[in-house]
Amino acid sequence: MSNCVIRLMLGNHAIAQGAMESGLAVAAGYPGTPSSEIMEYILDYGKELGIYAEWSSNEKVAFEVAYGAALAGARAIVTMKHVGLNVAMDPLMSSAYTGVKGGFVIVTADDPGMWSSQNEQDNRWVGLHAYIPVFEPYDPQSAKDITKIAFEFSEDLGHPVLLRTVTRVSHVRGPVLICPPSTPRYADSFIKNPSREALIPANARALKAELIKRWGEIGRRVDELPHAYVDGGKALIITSGVAYTYVMEAVKEHNINASILNIITPVPIPRKTVLDAVTRADEVIVVEEGDPVVEEQVKALLFDNRINVRVLGKSENIFPRVGELTPDNVLSGLSKALGLSISTGRGSIRVNYTPPPRPPVFCPGCPHTASFYELKISVARAGVKPVFSGDIGCYSLGINNPFNEQDTLTNMGSSLGLGMGINRGTGGRSIVVSIIGDSTFFHAGLPALVNAIFNKTPMLVLVLDNRVTAMTGGQPNPTNVISIESLVRGMGVKYVWTVDPFDVKQAQEVLRRAIEVVKNGELAVVVMKRGCALEAVRLGRGMKIPHYYVDEGACRACGICYNLIACPAIVPLENRKAWIDPNMCVGCSVCAQACPYGAIKPSDDVRAWLSKWAEM
């Protein structure tokens, strides 16, 4: 402990630190808010320790990389956001059967409130479904501590564990006692044991019985973990995860007489610990983030033990089942459950400042802006009204005005899959444009494209290749080393083009030709290739980045630049003429090409800058 220091850390960084203090050897992940910073931290600090870390092509692959390492006997971690666990579900279910030799921690970062997600699924259910215990931290310090406990538990039981965090744990900062990392624990070799690790039916049947037996042992061992209990009254509040901090705040601030039991394993609940606490209580209130996972287990436990104590929670609508818990709605629920009259109004801090509005728009200079603009113009000129089948990524912002070019958007890879279904479901009468990013293309688009080729589905596939996984912070992906055009041609697609969306005329010509191909009943793929603007600015650090300005004398106030391109750097003046904010413009040149009057001009020679940008 003498070498340990306290640092202010992000919850996700604390998880990574806990893993490195546990002897982490192999880490893999796929970026997704709110989980991404875990892998970023390991990539930043793990290499010099000898830790192998990678961004994988999707969550299933990441899971398998870490799972394989743990099967060999290494300590391994895999990270993803909550919906990513759906992608990894296949190997996850099998991992409970085979067990592991080295400690194996599966991090799922849930997003209650859907700040950056398409749903708010509670992955503690996955633990129940898969016979995998779930650990849940409540703040950055507990995130580090519980990660270390999870590694020890996993290796001791020879079983994978889930570490479930939520946005308010992952993205909050707090003081954390950090200690020197441990030497990575790699396996000396892989000792073959096909009767355990080859899940043919005969082996799997035997392993299922063993899994049930091990699950019973896990249920007993979670009672030995450091669950926190505060004796404070006959009412018992059972919490897990971030709810614990809200409950503690409410109880302390309002002198609420209640005992509190915080369990660090919501799946399975520590049955003996819960029963001990309940026998001292005359009512139970369960506070948890997400669905009533703990609440339903507590009710079943009390029923099995013929204990008749009232249990209140989300099932009784004491706490909201939609969105995040907050200190106010936890206090409101406790007040309702305990029959107290406590005002939840905390008052507001008056700040003499109005933040500028921040509508969801593309970044200045985003190549997707140009792509959506060119697509809109091209389909209008072709006289078609396609169905725009969208996907997950920055380009989902194409759903907004003035583009309105995302009619469906449900999950990773849905653009091709749903697009094919819409085409078939309308008897081939719908012209479909599937829009997918480069990272998502490698993640989940490839199998769907194979299907489109195999079944001869006529559709236009636009791959918006901005060279990185941009929405989650610019992580690298296979587009850096694998040519999408060559790959698609190799798969058998005859009509393939790669075009720079910053070359407006050429891009519109390519899209026109591609639409004609689809109208003739063929499959066409267009790769719109230009690097992310944010990454380009980082790449060009030290360079003079030119910006564009509007020559007011030449501007006719037609509004094409600010109405059709919608770059946030371009705004209309009172006289409807355009103005470009020089602090926001990154010199992409698209507005200048779109202006029919030549009124938008560069402040400097842009060729060197655009050439540098094209190196991405």
Short mmCIF file of N, CA, C and O in Angstrom, two decimals, residues 31-116:
data_model
loop_
_atom_site.label_atom_id
_atom_site.label_comp_id
_atom_site.label_asym_id
_atom_site.label_seq_id
_atom_site.Cartn_x
_atom_site.Cartn_y
_atom_site.Cartn_z
N PRO A 31 -15.65 -0.75 -29.54
CA PRO A 31 -16.07 0.52 -28.94
C PRO A 31 -17.57 0.70 -28.92
O PRO A 31 -18.27 0.28 -29.84
N GLY A 32 -18.04 1.34 -27.89
CA GLY A 32 -19.47 1.63 -27.76
C GLY A 32 -19.71 2.37 -26.46
O GLY A 32 -19.28 1.92 -25.41
N THR A 33 -20.36 3.51 -26.56
CA THR A 33 -20.66 4.31 -25.37
C THR A 33 -21.70 3.59 -24.53
O THR A 33 -22.70 3.12 -25.07
N PRO A 34 -21.48 3.45 -23.21
CA PRO A 34 -20.47 4.12 -22.39
C PRO A 34 -19.29 3.23 -21.98
O PRO A 34 -18.78 3.39 -20.87
N SER A 35 -18.82 2.34 -22.82
CA SER A 35 -17.77 1.41 -22.38
C SER A 35 -16.37 1.76 -22.89
O SER A 35 -15.37 1.26 -22.38
N SER A 36 -16.25 2.61 -23.91
CA SER A 36 -15.02 2.70 -24.71
C SER A 36 -13.76 3.03 -23.92
O SER A 36 -12.66 2.57 -24.26
N GLU A 37 -13.88 3.83 -22.88
CA GLU A 37 -12.67 4.31 -22.18
C GLU A 37 -11.92 3.20 -21.45
O GLU A 37 -10.76 3.39 -21.08
N ILE A 38 -12.55 2.06 -21.24
CA ILE A 38 -11.84 0.96 -20.56
C ILE A 38 -10.69 0.48 -21.44
O ILE A 38 -9.53 0.40 -21.00
N MET A 39 -11.02 0.19 -22.70
CA MET A 39 -9.97 -0.29 -23.62
C MET A 39 -8.96 0.81 -23.93
O MET A 39 -7.76 0.55 -24.08
N GLU A 40 -9.44 2.07 -24.02
CA GLU A 40 -8.51 3.17 -24.31
C GLU A 40 -7.42 3.22 -23.24
O GLU A 40 -6.24 3.42 -23.53
N TYR A 41 -7.81 3.06 -21.99
CA TYR A 41 -6.87 3.12 -20.87
C TYR A 41 -5.88 1.95 -20.94
O TYR A 41 -4.68 2.13 -20.75
N ILE A 42 -6.41 0.76 -21.22
CA ILE A 42 -5.52 -0.41 -21.29
C ILE A 42 -4.56 -0.27 -22.47
O ILE A 42 -3.37 -0.61 -22.37
N LEU A 43 -5.05 0.25 -23.60
CA LEU A 43 -4.17 0.45 -24.75
C LEU A 43 -3.10 1.49 -24.45
O LEU A 43 -1.95 1.38 -24.90
N ASP A 44 -3.46 2.51 -23.68
CA ASP A 44 -2.50 3.58 -23.36
C ASP A 44 -1.41 3.11 -22.39
O ASP A 44 -0.26 3.47 -22.52
N TYR A 45 -1.82 2.32 -21.38
CA TYR A 45 -0.89 2.00 -20.29
C TYR A 45 -0.48 0.52 -20.23
O TYR A 45 0.45 0.18 -19.49
N GLY A 46 -1.16 -0.33 -20.97
CA GLY A 46 -0.89 -1.76 -20.83
C GLY A 46 0.28 -2.28 -21.63
O GLY A 46 0.90 -3.28 -21.25
N LYS A 47 0.60 -1.61 -22.74
CA LYS A 47 1.62 -2.15 -23.64
C LYS A 47 2.97 -2.28 -22.95
O LYS A 47 3.65 -3.31 -23.06
N GLU A 48 3.35 -1.26 -22.20
CA GLU A 48 4.67 -1.31 -21.55
C GLU A 48 4.71 -2.35 -20.42
O GLU A 48 5.79 -2.75 -19.98
N LEU A 49 3.53 -2.80 -20.00
CA LEU A 49 3.48 -3.85 -18.97
C LEU A 49 3.52 -5.24 -19.60
O LEU A 49 3.65 -6.23 -18.90
N GLY A 50 3.33 -5.31 -20.93
CA GLY A 50 3.31 -6.60 -21.61
C GLY A 50 1.91 -7.15 -21.79
O GLY A 50 1.74 -8.34 -22.07
N ILE A 51 0.90 -6.29 -21.67
CA ILE A 51 -0.49 -6.74 -21.86
C ILE A 51 -0.82 -6.68 -23.35
O ILE A 51 -0.53 -5.69 -24.02
N TYR A 52 -1.44 -7.74 -23.86
CA TYR A 52 -1.92 -7.72 -25.24
C TYR A 52 -3.33 -7.11 -25.24
O TYR A 52 -4.21 -7.57 -24.51
N ALA A 53 -3.54 -6.06 -26.05
CA ALA A 53 -4.85 -5.41 -26.12
C ALA A 53 -5.19 -5.10 -27.57
O ALA A 53 -4.32 -4.72 -28.34
N GLU A 54 -6.47 -5.27 -27.93
CA GLU A 54 -6.88 -4.98 -29.30
C GLU A 54 -8.32 -4.48 -29.35
O GLU A 54 -9.15 -4.84 -28.52
N TRP A 55 -8.57 -3.60 -30.35
CA TRP A 55 -9.95 -3.34 -30.78
C TRP A 55 -10.28 -4.42 -31.80
O TRP A 55 -9.59 -4.56 -32.81
N SER A 56 -11.32 -5.16 -31.56
CA SER A 56 -11.69 -6.26 -32.45
C SER A 56 -12.74 -5.78 -33.45
O SER A 56 -13.30 -4.69 -33.32
N SER A 57 -13.04 -6.63 -34.45
CA SER A 57 -13.96 -6.22 -35.51
C SER A 57 -15.41 -6.21 -35.05
O SER A 57 -16.24 -5.53 -35.64
N ASN A 58 -15.75 -6.96 -34.03
CA ASN A 58 -17.06 -6.83 -33.39
C ASN A 58 -16.98 -7.49 -32.00
O ASN A 58 -15.95 -8.04 -31.61
N GLU A 59 -18.09 -7.42 -31.28
CA GLU A 59 -18.08 -7.88 -29.89
C GLU A 59 -17.91 -9.40 -29.80
O GLU A 59 -17.29 -9.91 -28.86
N LYS A 60 -18.47 -10.13 -30.75
CA LYS A 60 -18.34 -11.59 -30.72
C LYS A 60 -16.88 -11.99 -30.88
O LYS A 60 -16.37 -12.85 -30.14
N VAL A 61 -16.21 -11.36 -31.82
CA VAL A 61 -14.80 -11.66 -32.03
C VAL A 61 -13.99 -11.27 -30.79
O VAL A 61 -13.10 -12.02 -30.34
N ALA A 62 -14.28 -10.09 -30.25
CA ALA A 62 -13.57 -9.65 -29.04
C ALA A 62 -13.77 -10.65 -27.91
O ALA A 62 -12.82 -11.02 -27.19
N PHE A 63 -15.02 -11.10 -27.76
CA PHE A 63 -15.33 -12.06 -26.70
C PHE A 63 -14.50 -13.33 -26.91
O PHE A 63 -13.90 -13.88 -25.97
N GLU A 64 -14.45 -13.80 -28.15
CA GLU A 64 -13.75 -15.06 -28.42
C GLU A 64 -12.25 -14.93 -28.19
O GLU A 64 -11.60 -15.89 -27.72
N VAL A 65 -11.68 -13.77 -28.49
CA VAL A 65 -10.25 -13.55 -28.24
C VAL A 65 -9.96 -13.68 -26.74
O VAL A 65 -9.03 -14.39 -26.31
N ALA A 66 -10.75 -12.97 -25.95
CA ALA A 66 -10.52 -12.99 -24.50
C ALA A 66 -10.88 -14.37 -23.90
O ALA A 66 -10.18 -14.88 -23.02
N TYR A 67 -11.95 -14.96 -24.39
CA TYR A 67 -12.40 -16.27 -23.92
C TYR A 67 -11.32 -17.32 -24.20
O TYR A 67 -10.98 -18.16 -23.33
N GLY A 68 -10.76 -17.29 -25.40
CA GLY A 68 -9.70 -18.25 -25.74
C GLY A 68 -8.50 -18.12 -24.83
O GLY A 68 -7.90 -19.12 -24.39
N ALA A 69 -8.14 -16.86 -24.53
CA ALA A 69 -7.01 -16.64 -23.62
C ALA A 69 -7.30 -17.21 -22.24
O ALA A 69 -6.44 -17.83 -21.59
N ALA A 70 -8.55 -16.99 -21.77
CA ALA A 70 -8.93 -17.49 -20.44
C ALA A 70 -9.04 -19.01 -20.42
O ALA A 70 -8.75 -19.65 -19.41
N LEU A 71 -9.44 -19.60 -21.56
CA LEU A 71 -9.46 -21.07 -21.65
C LEU A 71 -8.06 -21.64 -21.48
O LEU A 71 -7.85 -22.70 -20.88
N ALA A 72 -7.08 -20.92 -22.04
CA ALA A 72 -5.70 -21.38 -21.92
C ALA A 72 -5.16 -21.21 -20.50
O ALA A 72 -4.24 -21.93 -20.09
N GLY A 73 -5.75 -20.25 -19.77
CA GLY A 73 -5.29 -20.03 -18.39
C GLY A 73 -4.81 -18.62 -18.12
O GLY A 73 -4.36 -18.32 -17.01
N ALA A 74 -4.91 -17.73 -19.12
CA ALA A 74 -4.51 -16.34 -18.91
C ALA A 74 -5.65 -15.56 -18.27
O ALA A 74 -6.81 -15.96 -18.34
N ARG A 75 -5.30 -14.42 -17.67
CA ARG A 75 -6.35 -13.53 -17.16
C ARG A 75 -6.76 -12.59 -18.28
O ARG A 75 -5.90 -11.95 -18.90
N ALA A 76 -8.06 -12.49 -18.53
CA ALA A 76 -8.52 -11.77 -19.71
C ALA A 76 -9.78 -10.97 -19.40
O ALA A 76 -10.57 -11.32 -18.52
N ILE A 77 -9.94 -9.89 -20.17
CA ILE A 77 -11.13 -9.05 -20.04
C ILE A 77 -11.64 -8.73 -21.43
O ILE A 77 -10.86 -8.62 -22.39
N VAL A 78 -12.96 -8.63 -21.58
CA VAL A 78 -13.56 -8.18 -22.83
C VAL A 78 -14.56 -7.08 -22.47
O VAL A 78 -15.25 -7.16 -21.45
N THR A 79 -14.60 -6.02 -23.31
CA THR A 79 -15.46 -4.87 -22.99
C THR A 79 -16.39 -4.56 -24.16
O THR A 79 -16.02 -4.71 -25.32
N MET A 80 -17.58 -4.10 -23.82
CA MET A 80 -18.57 -3.73 -24.84
C MET A 80 -19.71 -3.00 -24.17
O MET A 80 -19.85 -3.02 -22.95
N LYS A 81 -20.53 -2.32 -24.99
CA LYS A 81 -21.74 -1.74 -24.43
C LYS A 81 -22.83 -2.80 -24.36
O LYS A 81 -22.64 -3.92 -24.88
N HIS A 82 -23.96 -2.42 -23.75
CA HIS A 82 -24.97 -3.45 -23.46
C HIS A 82 -25.47 -4.19 -24.70
O HIS A 82 -25.57 -5.41 -24.70
N VAL A 83 -25.78 -3.45 -25.79
CA VAL A 83 -26.30 -4.14 -26.97
C VAL A 83 -25.22 -4.99 -27.64
O VAL A 83 -25.53 -5.92 -28.39
N GLY A 84 -23.96 -4.68 -27.38
CA GLY A 84 -22.88 -5.50 -27.92
C GLY A 84 -22.91 -6.90 -27.36
O GLY A 84 -22.46 -7.86 -28.02
N LEU A 85 -23.44 -7.05 -26.15
CA LEU A 85 -23.49 -8.39 -25.56
C LEU A 85 -24.43 -9.30 -26.35
O LEU A 85 -24.26 -10.52 -26.35
N ASN A 86 -25.42 -8.70 -27.03
CA ASN A 86 -26.29 -9.51 -27.90
C ASN A 86 -25.47 -10.15 -29.01
O ASN A 86 -25.70 -11.29 -29.40
N VAL A 87 -24.52 -9.39 -29.56
CA VAL A 87 -23.67 -9.90 -30.65
C VAL A 87 -22.80 -11.05 -30.14
O VAL A 87 -22.51 -11.99 -30.87
N ALA A 88 -22.39 -10.95 -28.89
CA ALA A 88 -21.49 -11.96 -28.32
C ALA A 88 -22.23 -13.09 -27.62
O ALA A 88 -21.60 -13.93 -26.96
N MET A 89 -23.54 -13.12 -27.75
CA MET A 89 -24.34 -14.07 -26.95
C MET A 89 -23.97 -15.53 -27.22
O MET A 89 -23.99 -16.36 -26.31
N ASP A 90 -23.62 -15.85 -28.46
CA ASP A 90 -23.37 -17.25 -28.79
C ASP A 90 -22.18 -17.82 -28.00
O ASP A 90 -22.34 -18.81 -27.26
N PRO A 91 -20.99 -17.22 -28.11
CA PRO A 91 -19.90 -17.77 -27.29
C PRO A 91 -20.11 -17.56 -25.80
O PRO A 91 -19.63 -18.36 -24.99
N LEU A 92 -20.84 -16.51 -25.43
CA LEU A 92 -21.07 -16.27 -23.99
C LEU A 92 -21.82 -17.43 -23.36
O LEU A 92 -21.45 -17.92 -22.29
N MET A 93 -22.87 -17.91 -24.02
CA MET A 93 -23.64 -19.02 -23.45
C MET A 93 -22.77 -20.26 -23.31
O MET A 93 -22.86 -20.99 -22.31
N SER A 94 -21.91 -20.50 -24.29
CA SER A 94 -21.05 -21.68 -24.23
C SER A 94 -19.97 -21.56 -23.16
O SER A 94 -19.53 -22.55 -22.58
N SER A 95 -19.53 -20.32 -22.91
CA SER A 95 -18.44 -20.13 -21.94
C SER A 95 -18.83 -20.60 -20.54
O SER A 95 -17.99 -21.04 -19.76
N ALA A 96 -20.14 -20.51 -20.23
CA ALA A 96 -20.57 -21.00 -18.91
C ALA A 96 -20.44 -22.52 -18.84
O ALA A 96 -20.19 -23.09 -17.77
N TYR A 97 -20.64 -23.20 -19.95
CA TYR A 97 -20.52 -24.66 -19.97
C TYR A 97 -19.06 -25.10 -19.82
O TYR A 97 -18.75 -25.98 -19.03
N THR A 98 -18.20 -24.48 -20.61
CA THR A 98 -16.80 -24.94 -20.58
C THR A 98 -16.08 -24.46 -19.33
O THR A 98 -15.13 -25.09 -18.88
N GLY A 99 -16.54 -23.31 -18.79
CA GLY A 99 -15.76 -22.68 -17.74
C GLY A 99 -14.45 -22.16 -18.30
O GLY A 99 -14.22 -22.20 -19.53
N VAL A 100 -13.60 -21.65 -17.45
CA VAL A 100 -12.30 -21.10 -17.87
C VAL A 100 -11.23 -21.51 -16.86
O VAL A 100 -11.55 -21.94 -15.75
N LYS A 101 -10.00 -21.34 -17.28
CA LYS A 101 -8.90 -21.63 -16.35
C LYS A 101 -8.36 -20.35 -15.73
O LYS A 101 -8.07 -20.28 -14.54
N GLY A 102 -8.21 -19.31 -16.56
CA GLY A 102 -7.76 -18.02 -16.03
C GLY A 102 -8.97 -17.15 -15.72
O GLY A 102 -10.08 -17.38 -16.21
N GLY A 103 -8.78 -16.12 -14.90
CA GLY A 103 -9.87 -15.22 -14.58
C GLY A 103 -10.40 -14.54 -15.84
O GLY A 103 -9.62 -14.03 -16.65
N PHE A 104 -11.72 -14.54 -16.02
CA PHE A 104 -12.33 -14.00 -17.24
C PHE A 104 -13.46 -13.05 -16.84
O PHE A 104 -14.49 -13.49 -16.32
N VAL A 105 -13.26 -11.75 -17.11
CA VAL A 105 -14.25 -10.73 -16.76
C VAL A 105 -14.85 -10.17 -18.05
O VAL A 105 -14.13 -9.69 -18.92
N ILE A 106 -16.17 -10.23 -18.15
CA ILE A 106 -16.92 -9.72 -19.31
C ILE A 106 -17.59 -8.42 -18.87
O ILE A 106 -18.48 -8.44 -18.03
N VAL A 107 -17.14 -7.29 -19.42
CA VAL A 107 -17.73 -6.01 -19.02
C VAL A 107 -18.86 -5.65 -19.97
O VAL A 107 -18.69 -5.59 -21.18
N THR A 108 -20.04 -5.43 -19.39
CA THR A 108 -21.16 -4.89 -20.16
C THR A 108 -21.51 -3.54 -19.57
O THR A 108 -21.80 -3.42 -18.38
N ALA A 109 -21.49 -2.49 -20.40
CA ALA A 109 -21.80 -1.13 -19.94
C ALA A 109 -23.20 -0.78 -20.41
O ALA A 109 -23.42 -0.50 -21.58
N ASP A 110 -24.13 -0.82 -19.47
CA ASP A 110 -25.53 -0.54 -19.81
C ASP A 110 -25.76 0.97 -19.90
O ASP A 110 -25.02 1.76 -19.30
N ASP A 111 -26.81 1.33 -20.64
CA ASP A 111 -27.07 2.75 -20.91
C ASP A 111 -28.51 3.10 -20.55
O ASP A 111 -29.33 3.40 -21.42
N PRO A 112 -28.88 3.08 -19.25
CA PRO A 112 -30.24 3.47 -18.86
C PRO A 112 -30.49 4.93 -19.29
O PRO A 112 -29.64 5.79 -19.09
N GLY A 113 -31.63 5.17 -19.85
CA GLY A 113 -31.93 6.51 -20.34
C GLY A 113 -31.59 6.66 -21.81
O GLY A 113 -31.94 7.66 -22.44
N MET A 114 -30.87 5.66 -22.37
CA MET A 114 -30.55 5.65 -23.81
C MET A 114 -29.91 6.94 -24.28
O MET A 114 -30.35 7.56 -25.24
N TRP A 115 -28.86 7.37 -23.59
CA TRP A 115 -28.16 8.59 -23.99
C TRP A 115 -27.45 8.40 -25.32
O TRP A 115 -27.24 9.36 -26.06
N SER A 116 -27.06 7.17 -25.62
CA SER A 116 -26.35 6.94 -26.87
C SER A 116 -26.64 5.53 -27.39
O SER A 116 -25.75 4.85 -27.89
#
